[in-house]
């Protein structure tokens, strides 16, 4: 759930503060993600964003600490608020997936080349 300091729903704005109420289970999952070495970098960053927001850190500071734009922080905080842990997963992308040869290089004639 995304809310302001008074516990009311948040409207977007340049200085709005988004707080996330994490239960113990979600916090444990997110903290575990930040320690795993086999998790995609983007997912680890998203977990850190949500954890910092849950600790009451302003979005501007989270963005500076993690080296991302403020709108990126806002996006992931909002997606967590809407869908929980599932909201932090990558969404399917449009278009044909890239294909790679066995050597790890894009195959001749592969999409996106």
Tab-separated table of C-alpha atoms in Angstrom:
chain	number	residue	atom	x	y	z
A	1	UNK	CA	0.000	0.000	0.000
A	2	UNK	CA	1.385	3.436	-0.911
A	3	UNK	CA	0.448	6.228	1.474
A	4	UNK	CA	1.703	9.535	2.805
A	5	UNK	CA	2.805	10.250	6.365
A	6	UNK	CA	-0.824	10.746	7.448
A	7	UNK	CA	-1.870	7.351	6.100
A	8	UNK	CA	-3.804	8.708	3.115
A	9	UNK	CA	-3.454	7.783	-0.549
A	10	UNK	CA	-0.657	9.667	-2.299
A	11	UNK	CA	-1.058	11.849	-5.368
A	12	UNK	CA	2.012	12.242	-7.535
A	13	UNK	CA	3.935	15.433	-7.123
A	14	UNK	CA	7.488	16.694	-7.032
A	15	UNK	CA	7.802	16.396	-3.256
A	16	UNK	CA	5.269	13.723	-2.362
A	17	UNK	CA	6.573	11.154	0.076
A	18	UNK	CA	5.584	7.568	-0.518
A	19	UNK	CA	5.719	5.187	2.396
A	20	UNK	CA	5.335	1.485	1.996
A	21	UNK	CA	4.023	-0.777	4.713
A	22	UNK	CA	6.049	-3.992	4.479
A	23	UNK	CA	5.024	-7.076	6.380
A	24	UNK	CA	7.782	-9.236	7.870
A	25	UNK	CA	7.521	-11.812	5.110
A	26	UNK	CA	7.917	-9.299	2.237
A	27	UNK	CA	10.792	-7.577	4.055
A	28	UNK	CA	12.580	-10.904	4.474
A	29	UNK	CA	12.106	-11.745	0.779
A	30	UNK	CA	13.363	-8.323	-0.352
A	31	UNK	CA	16.362	-8.417	1.981
A	32	UNK	CA	17.154	-11.916	0.734
A	33	UNK	CA	17.082	-10.689	-2.870
A	34	UNK	CA	19.643	-7.993	-2.101
A	35	UNK	CA	22.073	-10.614	-0.767
A	36	UNK	CA	21.749	-13.202	-3.528
A	37	UNK	CA	24.409	-13.291	-6.218
A	38	UNK	CA	22.296	-15.095	-8.809
A	39	UNK	CA	19.503	-12.514	-9.035
A	40	UNK	CA	19.282	-10.036	-11.910
A	41	UNK	CA	20.802	-6.660	-11.081
A	42	UNK	CA	17.564	-4.852	-11.903
A	43	UNK	CA	15.574	-6.947	-9.442
A	44	UNK	CA	18.128	-6.295	-6.696
A	45	UNK	CA	17.916	-2.550	-7.379
A	46	UNK	CA	14.107	-2.688	-7.222
A	47	UNK	CA	14.254	-4.550	-3.897
A	48	UNK	CA	16.608	-1.895	-2.491
A	49	UNK	CA	14.304	0.876	-3.682
A	50	UNK	CA	11.296	-0.670	-1.940
A	51	UNK	CA	13.240	-1.371	1.268
A	52	UNK	CA	14.552	2.198	1.461
A	53	UNK	CA	11.080	3.619	0.774
A	54	UNK	CA	9.637	1.372	3.495
A	55	UNK	CA	12.215	2.841	5.887
A	56	UNK	CA	10.811	6.303	5.141
A	57	UNK	CA	13.706	7.557	3.005
A	58	UNK	CA	12.575	10.306	0.576
A	59	UNK	CA	12.480	9.311	-3.086
A	60	UNK	CA	15.064	11.959	-4.034
A	61	UNK	CA	17.584	10.471	-1.629
A	62	UNK	CA	16.883	6.899	-2.731
A	63	UNK	CA	17.483	7.966	-6.333
A	64	UNK	CA	20.797	9.626	-5.432
A	65	UNK	CA	21.962	6.672	-3.322
A	66	UNK	CA	21.190	4.118	-6.020
A	67	UNK	CA	22.234	6.231	-8.998
A	68	UNK	CA	18.872	6.238	-10.763
A	69	UNK	CA	16.352	8.894	-11.765
A	70	UNK	CA	13.618	9.845	-9.293
A	71	UNK	CA	10.915	8.702	-11.708
A	72	UNK	CA	12.471	5.209	-11.687
A	73	UNK	CA	12.169	5.114	-7.900
A	74	UNK	CA	8.585	6.379	-8.084
A	75	UNK	CA	7.692	3.759	-10.692
A	76	UNK	CA	8.936	0.824	-8.605
A	77	UNK	CA	7.462	2.098	-5.352
A	78	UNK	CA	4.100	2.520	-7.071
A	79	UNK	CA	4.285	-0.891	-8.747
A	80	UNK	CA	5.076	-2.533	-5.421
A	81	UNK	CA	2.157	-0.675	-3.871
A	82	UNK	CA	-0.191	-1.941	-6.587
A	83	UNK	CA	0.966	-5.546	-6.990
A	84	UNK	CA	3.305	-6.398	-4.110
A	85	UNK	CA	6.358	-8.528	-4.829
A	86	UNK	CA	4.923	-9.621	-8.190
A	87	UNK	CA	4.992	-5.971	-9.317
A	88	UNK	CA	8.797	-5.949	-9.140
A	89	UNK	CA	9.167	-8.592	-11.853
A	90	UNK	CA	9.889	-7.583	-15.433
A	91	UNK	CA	6.789	-7.297	-17.566
A	92	UNK	CA	6.709	-9.016	-20.946
A	93	UNK	CA	8.132	-6.823	-23.687
A	94	UNK	CA	6.539	-6.279	-27.039
A	95	UNK	CA	8.156	-7.481	-30.198
A	96	UNK	CA	10.056	-10.572	-31.162
A	97	UNK	CA	12.619	-11.768	-28.598
A	98	UNK	CA	16.257	-11.548	-29.583
A	99	UNK	CA	17.847	-14.807	-30.650
A	100	UNK	CA	21.412	-15.782	-29.873
A	101	UNK	CA	23.717	-18.320	-31.475
A	102	UNK	CA	25.343	-21.011	-29.294
A	103	UNK	CA	28.441	-18.775	-28.980
A	104	UNK	CA	26.435	-16.086	-27.237
A	105	UNK	CA	26.499	-13.608	-30.119
A	106	UNK	CA	23.346	-12.443	-31.892
A	107	UNK	CA	22.481	-14.844	-34.690
A	108	UNK	CA	22.704	-13.525	-38.257
A	109	UNK	CA	19.402	-11.970	-39.219
A	110	UNK	CA	18.232	-11.812	-35.590
A	111	UNK	CA	15.718	-9.157	-34.630
A	112	UNK	CA	17.145	-5.848	-33.499
A	113	UNK	CA	20.263	-5.915	-35.681
